[in-house]
Amino acid sequence: MHLKANPLAFEQLQQFLARVQAEPALRQAVEEAITADDVARLAQELGFEVSRSEILRFSGRTASGVTVTRIDHPGEYPGRYV
């Protein structure tokens, strides 16, 4: 997994997921987020150095009781493919 090449990023993501598990309001905000960019923004607002690509690379894995699942949203970027 690429995150192991950057232990700080992996640690930051684990800490963020632990906070998501511990705080129901944050968990709700993450569940309502549409894109990985939105989730990364939530993490960054709380002081975690987490990027969209790190979240996507973690998809399918679990940390601190939280499983990261990538969901492809059709039409996520309207007009991009036209």
mmCIF file of N, CA and C in Angstrom:
data_model
loop_
_atom_site.group_PDB
_atom_site.id
_atom_site.type_symbol
_atom_site.label_atom_id
_atom_site.label_comp_id
_atom_site.label_asym_id
_atom_site.label_seq_id
_atom_site.Cartn_x
_atom_site.Cartn_y
_atom_site.Cartn_z
ATOM 1 N N MET A 1 0.843 -1.174 0.000
ATOM 2 C CA MET A 1 0.000 0.000 0.000
ATOM 3 C C MET A 1 0.885 1.232 0.000
ATOM 4 N N HIS A 2 0.588 2.187 -0.820
ATOM 5 C CA HIS A 2 1.395 3.379 -0.987
ATOM 6 C C HIS A 2 1.486 4.215 0.284
ATOM 7 N N LEU A 3 0.467 4.195 1.131
ATOM 8 C CA LEU A 3 0.493 5.000 2.348
ATOM 9 C C LEU A 3 1.652 4.604 3.255
ATOM 10 N N LYS A 4 2.081 3.361 3.224
ATOM 11 C CA LYS A 4 3.196 2.942 4.053
ATOM 12 C C LYS A 4 4.478 3.627 3.618
ATOM 13 N N ALA A 5 4.547 4.079 2.384
ATOM 14 C CA ALA A 5 5.704 4.822 1.915
ATOM 15 C C ALA A 5 5.753 6.198 2.585
ATOM 16 N N ASN A 6 4.612 6.667 3.066
ATOM 17 C CA ASN A 6 4.531 7.939 3.759
ATOM 18 C C ASN A 6 3.871 7.691 5.116
ATOM 19 N N PRO A 7 4.669 7.273 6.111
ATOM 20 C CA PRO A 7 4.095 6.911 7.410
ATOM 21 C C PRO A 7 3.326 8.053 8.071
ATOM 22 N N LEU A 8 3.752 9.292 7.862
ATOM 23 C CA LEU A 8 3.050 10.426 8.460
ATOM 24 C C LEU A 8 1.629 10.525 7.913
ATOM 25 N N ALA A 9 1.468 10.361 6.611
ATOM 26 C CA ALA A 9 0.135 10.427 6.008
ATOM 27 C C ALA A 9 -0.746 9.306 6.536
ATOM 28 N N PHE A 10 -0.203 8.110 6.656
ATOM 29 C CA PHE A 10 -0.948 6.968 7.166
ATOM 30 C C PHE A 10 -1.360 7.215 8.622
ATOM 31 N N GLU A 11 -0.436 7.731 9.423
ATOM 32 C CA GLU A 11 -0.720 8.027 10.828
ATOM 33 C C GLU A 11 -1.797 9.103 10.949
ATOM 34 N N GLN A 12 -1.705 10.151 10.121
ATOM 35 C CA GLN A 12 -2.696 11.221 10.148
ATOM 36 C C GLN A 12 -4.078 10.685 9.777
ATOM 37 N N LEU A 13 -4.134 9.817 8.776
ATOM 38 C CA LEU A 13 -5.408 9.243 8.362
ATOM 39 C C LEU A 13 -5.979 8.369 9.477
ATOM 40 N N GLN A 14 -5.143 7.577 10.119
ATOM 41 C CA GLN A 14 -5.605 6.746 11.228
ATOM 42 C C GLN A 14 -6.143 7.606 12.369
ATOM 43 N N GLN A 15 -5.465 8.684 12.680
ATOM 44 C CA GLN A 15 -5.920 9.572 13.751
ATOM 45 C C GLN A 15 -7.251 10.231 13.385
ATOM 46 N N PHE A 16 -7.385 10.633 12.139
ATOM 47 C CA PHE A 16 -8.646 11.225 11.691
ATOM 48 C C PHE A 16 -9.773 10.200 11.795
ATOM 49 N N LEU A 17 -9.537 8.973 11.359
ATOM 50 C CA LEU A 17 -10.573 7.942 11.423
ATOM 51 C C LEU A 17 -10.943 7.611 12.866
ATOM 52 N N ALA A 18 -9.992 7.664 13.770
ATOM 53 C CA ALA A 18 -10.292 7.449 15.190
ATOM 54 C C ALA A 18 -11.211 8.555 15.700
ATOM 55 N N ARG A 19 -10.964 9.771 15.249
ATOM 56 C CA ARG A 19 -11.826 10.885 15.656
ATOM 57 C C ARG A 19 -13.216 10.753 15.038
ATOM 58 N N VAL A 20 -13.282 10.289 13.792
ATOM 59 C CA VAL A 20 -14.577 10.045 13.144
ATOM 60 C C VAL A 20 -15.365 9.023 13.963
ATOM 61 N N GLN A 21 -14.698 7.975 14.411
ATOM 62 C CA GLN A 21 -15.354 6.935 15.202
ATOM 63 C C GLN A 21 -15.853 7.493 16.532
ATOM 64 N N ALA A 22 -15.103 8.402 17.132
ATOM 65 C CA ALA A 22 -15.416 8.906 18.466
ATOM 66 C C ALA A 22 -16.469 10.020 18.478
ATOM 67 N N GLU A 23 -16.638 10.716 17.358
ATOM 68 C CA GLU A 23 -17.518 11.883 17.333
ATOM 69 C C GLU A 23 -18.676 11.668 16.356
ATOM 70 N N PRO A 24 -19.873 11.437 16.880
ATOM 71 C CA PRO A 24 -21.031 11.177 16.016
ATOM 72 C C PRO A 24 -21.301 12.284 14.991
ATOM 73 N N ALA A 25 -21.128 13.537 15.361
ATOM 74 C CA ALA A 25 -21.388 14.638 14.415
ATOM 75 C C ALA A 25 -20.385 14.602 13.259
ATOM 76 N N LEU A 26 -19.134 14.292 13.562
ATOM 77 C CA LEU A 26 -18.120 14.191 12.511
ATOM 78 C C LEU A 26 -18.399 12.985 11.630
ATOM 79 N N ARG A 27 -18.796 11.880 12.236
ATOM 80 C CA ARG A 27 -19.137 10.678 11.459
ATOM 81 C C ARG A 27 -20.258 10.998 10.476
ATOM 82 N N GLN A 28 -21.266 11.725 10.944
ATOM 83 C CA GLN A 28 -22.391 12.110 10.085
ATOM 84 C C GLN A 28 -21.914 12.991 8.935
ATOM 85 N N ALA A 29 -21.039 13.950 9.237
ATOM 86 C CA ALA A 29 -20.514 14.838 8.196
ATOM 87 C C ALA A 29 -19.738 14.046 7.146
ATOM 88 N N VAL A 30 -18.956 13.076 7.589
ATOM 89 C CA VAL A 30 -18.186 12.240 6.650
ATOM 90 C C VAL A 30 -19.137 11.399 5.807
ATOM 91 N N GLU A 31 -20.164 10.837 6.431
ATOM 92 C CA GLU A 31 -21.123 10.018 5.688
ATOM 93 C C GLU A 31 -21.888 10.843 4.660
ATOM 94 N N GLU A 32 -22.103 12.121 4.935
ATOM 95 C CA GLU A 32 -22.822 12.999 4.005
ATOM 96 C C GLU A 32 -21.919 13.594 2.926
ATOM 97 N N ALA A 33 -20.620 13.469 3.091
ATOM 98 C CA ALA A 33 -19.676 14.004 2.101
ATOM 99 C C ALA A 33 -19.873 13.279 0.773
ATOM 100 N N ILE A 34 -19.808 14.022 -0.303
ATOM 101 C CA ILE A 34 -20.034 13.468 -1.638
ATOM 102 C C ILE A 34 -18.750 12.905 -2.237
ATOM 103 N N THR A 35 -17.644 13.595 -2.047
ATOM 104 C CA THR A 35 -16.391 13.184 -2.682
ATOM 105 C C THR A 35 -15.290 13.005 -1.645
ATOM 106 N N ALA A 36 -14.220 12.355 -2.059
ATOM 107 C CA ALA A 36 -13.050 12.213 -1.194
ATOM 108 C C ALA A 36 -12.451 13.584 -0.899
ATOM 109 N N ASP A 37 -12.579 14.523 -1.829
ATOM 110 C CA ASP A 37 -12.118 15.889 -1.577
ATOM 111 C C ASP A 37 -12.851 16.491 -0.388
ATOM 112 N N ASP A 38 -14.156 16.242 -0.300
ATOM 113 C CA ASP A 38 -14.955 16.746 0.819
ATOM 114 C C ASP A 38 -14.485 16.152 2.141
ATOM 115 N N VAL A 39 -14.194 14.865 2.149
ATOM 116 C CA VAL A 39 -13.720 14.201 3.366
ATOM 117 C C VAL A 39 -12.344 14.745 3.746
ATOM 118 N N ALA A 40 -11.474 14.902 2.770
ATOM 119 C CA ALA A 40 -10.140 15.446 3.040
ATOM 120 C C ALA A 40 -10.246 16.861 3.603
ATOM 121 N N ARG A 41 -11.161 17.636 3.071
ATOM 122 C CA ARG A 41 -11.358 19.005 3.560
ATOM 123 C C ARG A 41 -11.793 18.987 5.028
ATOM 124 N N LEU A 42 -12.705 18.075 5.373
ATOM 125 C CA LEU A 42 -13.126 17.948 6.772
ATOM 126 C C LEU A 42 -11.921 17.620 7.663
ATOM 127 N N ALA A 43 -11.109 16.689 7.224
ATOM 128 C CA ALA A 43 -9.918 16.301 7.990
ATOM 129 C C ALA A 43 -8.973 17.491 8.149
ATOM 130 N N GLN A 44 -8.743 18.205 7.051
ATOM 131 C CA GLN A 44 -7.816 19.333 7.076
ATOM 132 C C GLN A 44 -8.317 20.455 7.977
ATOM 133 N N GLU A 45 -9.626 20.661 8.010
ATOM 134 C CA GLU A 45 -10.196 21.691 8.889
ATOM 135 C C GLU A 45 -9.953 21.360 10.359
ATOM 136 N N LEU A 46 -9.763 20.081 10.656
ATOM 137 C CA LEU A 46 -9.492 19.644 12.022
ATOM 138 C C LEU A 46 -7.991 19.524 12.300
ATOM 139 N N GLY A 47 -7.168 19.887 11.319
ATOM 140 C CA GLY A 47 -5.720 19.891 11.506
ATOM 141 C C GLY A 47 -4.998 18.635 11.069
ATOM 142 N N PHE A 48 -5.706 17.713 10.420
ATOM 143 C CA PHE A 48 -5.068 16.486 9.934
ATOM 144 C C PHE A 48 -4.556 16.710 8.509
ATOM 145 N N GLU A 49 -3.344 16.256 8.249
ATOM 146 C CA GLU A 49 -2.768 16.381 6.916
ATOM 147 C C GLU A 49 -3.146 15.145 6.108
ATOM 148 N N VAL A 50 -4.355 15.184 5.558
ATOM 149 C CA VAL A 50 -4.912 14.060 4.803
ATOM 150 C C VAL A 50 -5.363 14.581 3.442
ATOM 151 N N SER A 51 -4.987 13.881 2.392
ATOM 152 C CA SER A 51 -5.386 14.301 1.042
ATOM 153 C C SER A 51 -6.431 13.343 0.472
ATOM 154 N N ARG A 52 -7.064 13.787 -0.571
ATOM 155 C CA ARG A 52 -8.047 12.985 -1.291
ATOM 156 C C ARG A 52 -7.432 11.678 -1.764
ATOM 157 N N SER A 53 -6.255 11.755 -2.335
ATOM 158 C CA SER A 53 -5.628 10.551 -2.889
ATOM 159 C C SER A 53 -5.284 9.551 -1.784
ATOM 160 N N GLU A 54 -4.898 10.025 -0.605
ATOM 161 C CA GLU A 54 -4.616 9.106 0.497
ATOM 162 C C GLU A 54 -5.884 8.381 0.937
ATOM 163 N N ILE A 55 -6.984 9.117 0.967
ATOM 164 C CA ILE A 55 -8.266 8.499 1.334
ATOM 165 C C ILE A 55 -8.657 7.452 0.304
ATOM 166 N N LEU A 56 -8.519 7.788 -0.971
ATOM 167 C CA LEU A 56 -8.881 6.838 -2.024
ATOM 168 C C LEU A 56 -7.995 5.596 -1.998
ATOM 169 N N ARG A 57 -6.714 5.764 -1.727
ATOM 170 C CA ARG A 57 -5.808 4.608 -1.654
ATOM 171 C C ARG A 57 -6.138 3.711 -0.468
ATOM 172 N N PHE A 58 -6.775 4.270 0.557
ATOM 173 C CA PHE A 58 -7.127 3.509 1.750
ATOM 174 C C PHE A 58 -8.449 2.768 1.591
ATOM 175 N N SER A 59 -9.148 2.997 0.491
ATOM 176 C CA SER A 59 -10.455 2.379 0.261
ATOM 177 C C SER A 59 -10.393 0.869 0.424
ATOM 178 N N GLY A 60 -11.389 0.339 1.125
ATOM 179 C CA GLY A 60 -11.456 -1.090 1.370
ATOM 180 C C GLY A 60 -10.769 -1.519 2.649
ATOM 181 N N ARG A 61 -10.108 -0.598 3.313
ATOM 182 C CA ARG A 61 -9.409 -0.909 4.549
ATOM 183 C C ARG A 61 -10.161 -0.313 5.743
ATOM 184 N N THR A 62 -9.836 -0.822 6.929
ATOM 185 C CA THR A 62 -10.468 -0.360 8.160
ATOM 186 C C THR A 62 -9.403 0.088 9.143
ATOM 187 N N ALA A 63 -9.674 1.197 9.830
ATOM 188 C CA ALA A 63 -8.813 1.674 10.911
ATOM 189 C C ALA A 63 -9.710 2.292 11.972
ATOM 190 N N SER A 64 -9.422 2.015 13.199
ATOM 191 C CA SER A 64 -10.179 2.563 14.333
ATOM 192 C C SER A 64 -11.675 2.285 14.219
ATOM 193 N N GLY A 65 -12.018 1.153 13.644
ATOM 194 C CA GLY A 65 -13.424 0.785 13.524
ATOM 195 C C GLY A 65 -14.165 1.453 12.389
ATOM 196 N N VAL A 66 -13.454 2.190 11.554
ATOM 197 C CA VAL A 66 -14.068 2.882 10.414
ATOM 198 C C VAL A 66 -13.526 2.271 9.131
ATOM 199 N N THR A 67 -14.436 1.851 8.257
ATOM 200 C CA THR A 67 -14.046 1.306 6.960
ATOM 201 C C THR A 67 -14.207 2.388 5.910
ATOM 202 N N VAL A 68 -13.163 2.588 5.127
ATOM 203 C CA VAL A 68 -13.198 3.566 4.044
ATOM 204 C C VAL A 68 -13.681 2.845 2.794
ATOM 205 N N THR A 69 -14.753 3.363 2.200
ATOM 206 C CA THR A 69 -15.329 2.746 1.018
ATOM 207 C C THR A 69 -15.494 3.792 -0.071
ATOM 208 N N ARG A 70 -14.874 3.543 -1.195
ATOM 209 C CA ARG A 70 -15.012 4.444 -2.334
ATOM 210 C C ARG A 70 -16.340 4.154 -3.026
ATOM 211 N N ILE A 71 -17.091 5.213 -3.278
ATOM 212 C CA ILE A 71 -18.360 5.096 -3.994
ATOM 213 C C ILE A 71 -18.262 5.960 -5.240
ATOM 214 N N ASP A 72 -18.452 5.347 -6.387
ATOM 215 C CA ASP A 72 -18.430 6.113 -7.639
ATOM 216 C C ASP A 72 -19.810 6.707 -7.858
ATOM 217 N N HIS A 73 -19.850 8.017 -7.980
ATOM 218 C CA HIS A 73 -21.103 8.723 -8.201
ATOM 219 C C HIS A 73 -21.215 9.097 -9.674
ATOM 220 N N PRO A 74 -22.174 8.530 -10.396
ATOM 221 C CA PRO A 74 -22.357 8.927 -11.796
ATOM 222 C C PRO A 74 -22.679 10.415 -11.869
ATOM 223 N N GLY A 75 -22.062 11.080 -12.804
ATOM 224 C CA GLY A 75 -22.321 12.512 -12.972
ATOM 225 C C GLY A 75 -21.668 13.366 -11.916
ATOM 226 N N GLU A 76 -20.673 12.824 -11.228
ATOM 227 C CA GLU A 76 -20.021 13.554 -10.162
ATOM 228 C C GLU A 76 -19.398 14.845 -10.683
ATOM 229 N N TYR A 77 -18.949 14.821 -11.915
ATOM 230 C CA TYR A 77 -18.362 15.996 -12.526
ATOM 231 C C TYR A 77 -19.116 16.333 -13.804
ATOM 232 N N PRO A 78 -20.274 16.986 -13.657
ATOM 233 C CA PRO A 78 -21.103 17.296 -14.836
ATOM 234 C C PRO A 78 -20.333 18.086 -15.901
ATOM 235 N N GLY A 79 -20.515 17.692 -17.142
ATOM 236 C CA GLY A 79 -19.891 18.396 -18.252
ATOM 237 C C GLY A 79 -18.444 18.046 -18.493
ATOM 238 N N ARG A 80 -17.847 17.288 -17.614
ATOM 239 C CA ARG A 80 -16.422 16.974 -17.741
ATOM 240 C C ARG A 80 -16.135 16.084 -18.941
ATOM 241 N N TYR A 81 -17.050 15.218 -19.280
ATOM 242 C CA TYR A 81 -16.788 14.246 -20.338
ATOM 243 C C TYR A 81 -17.422 14.621 -21.664
ATOM 244 N N VAL A 82 -17.991 15.790 -21.747
ATOM 245 C CA VAL A 82 -18.662 16.202 -22.987
ATOM 246 C C VAL A 82 -17.713 16.995 -23.852
#
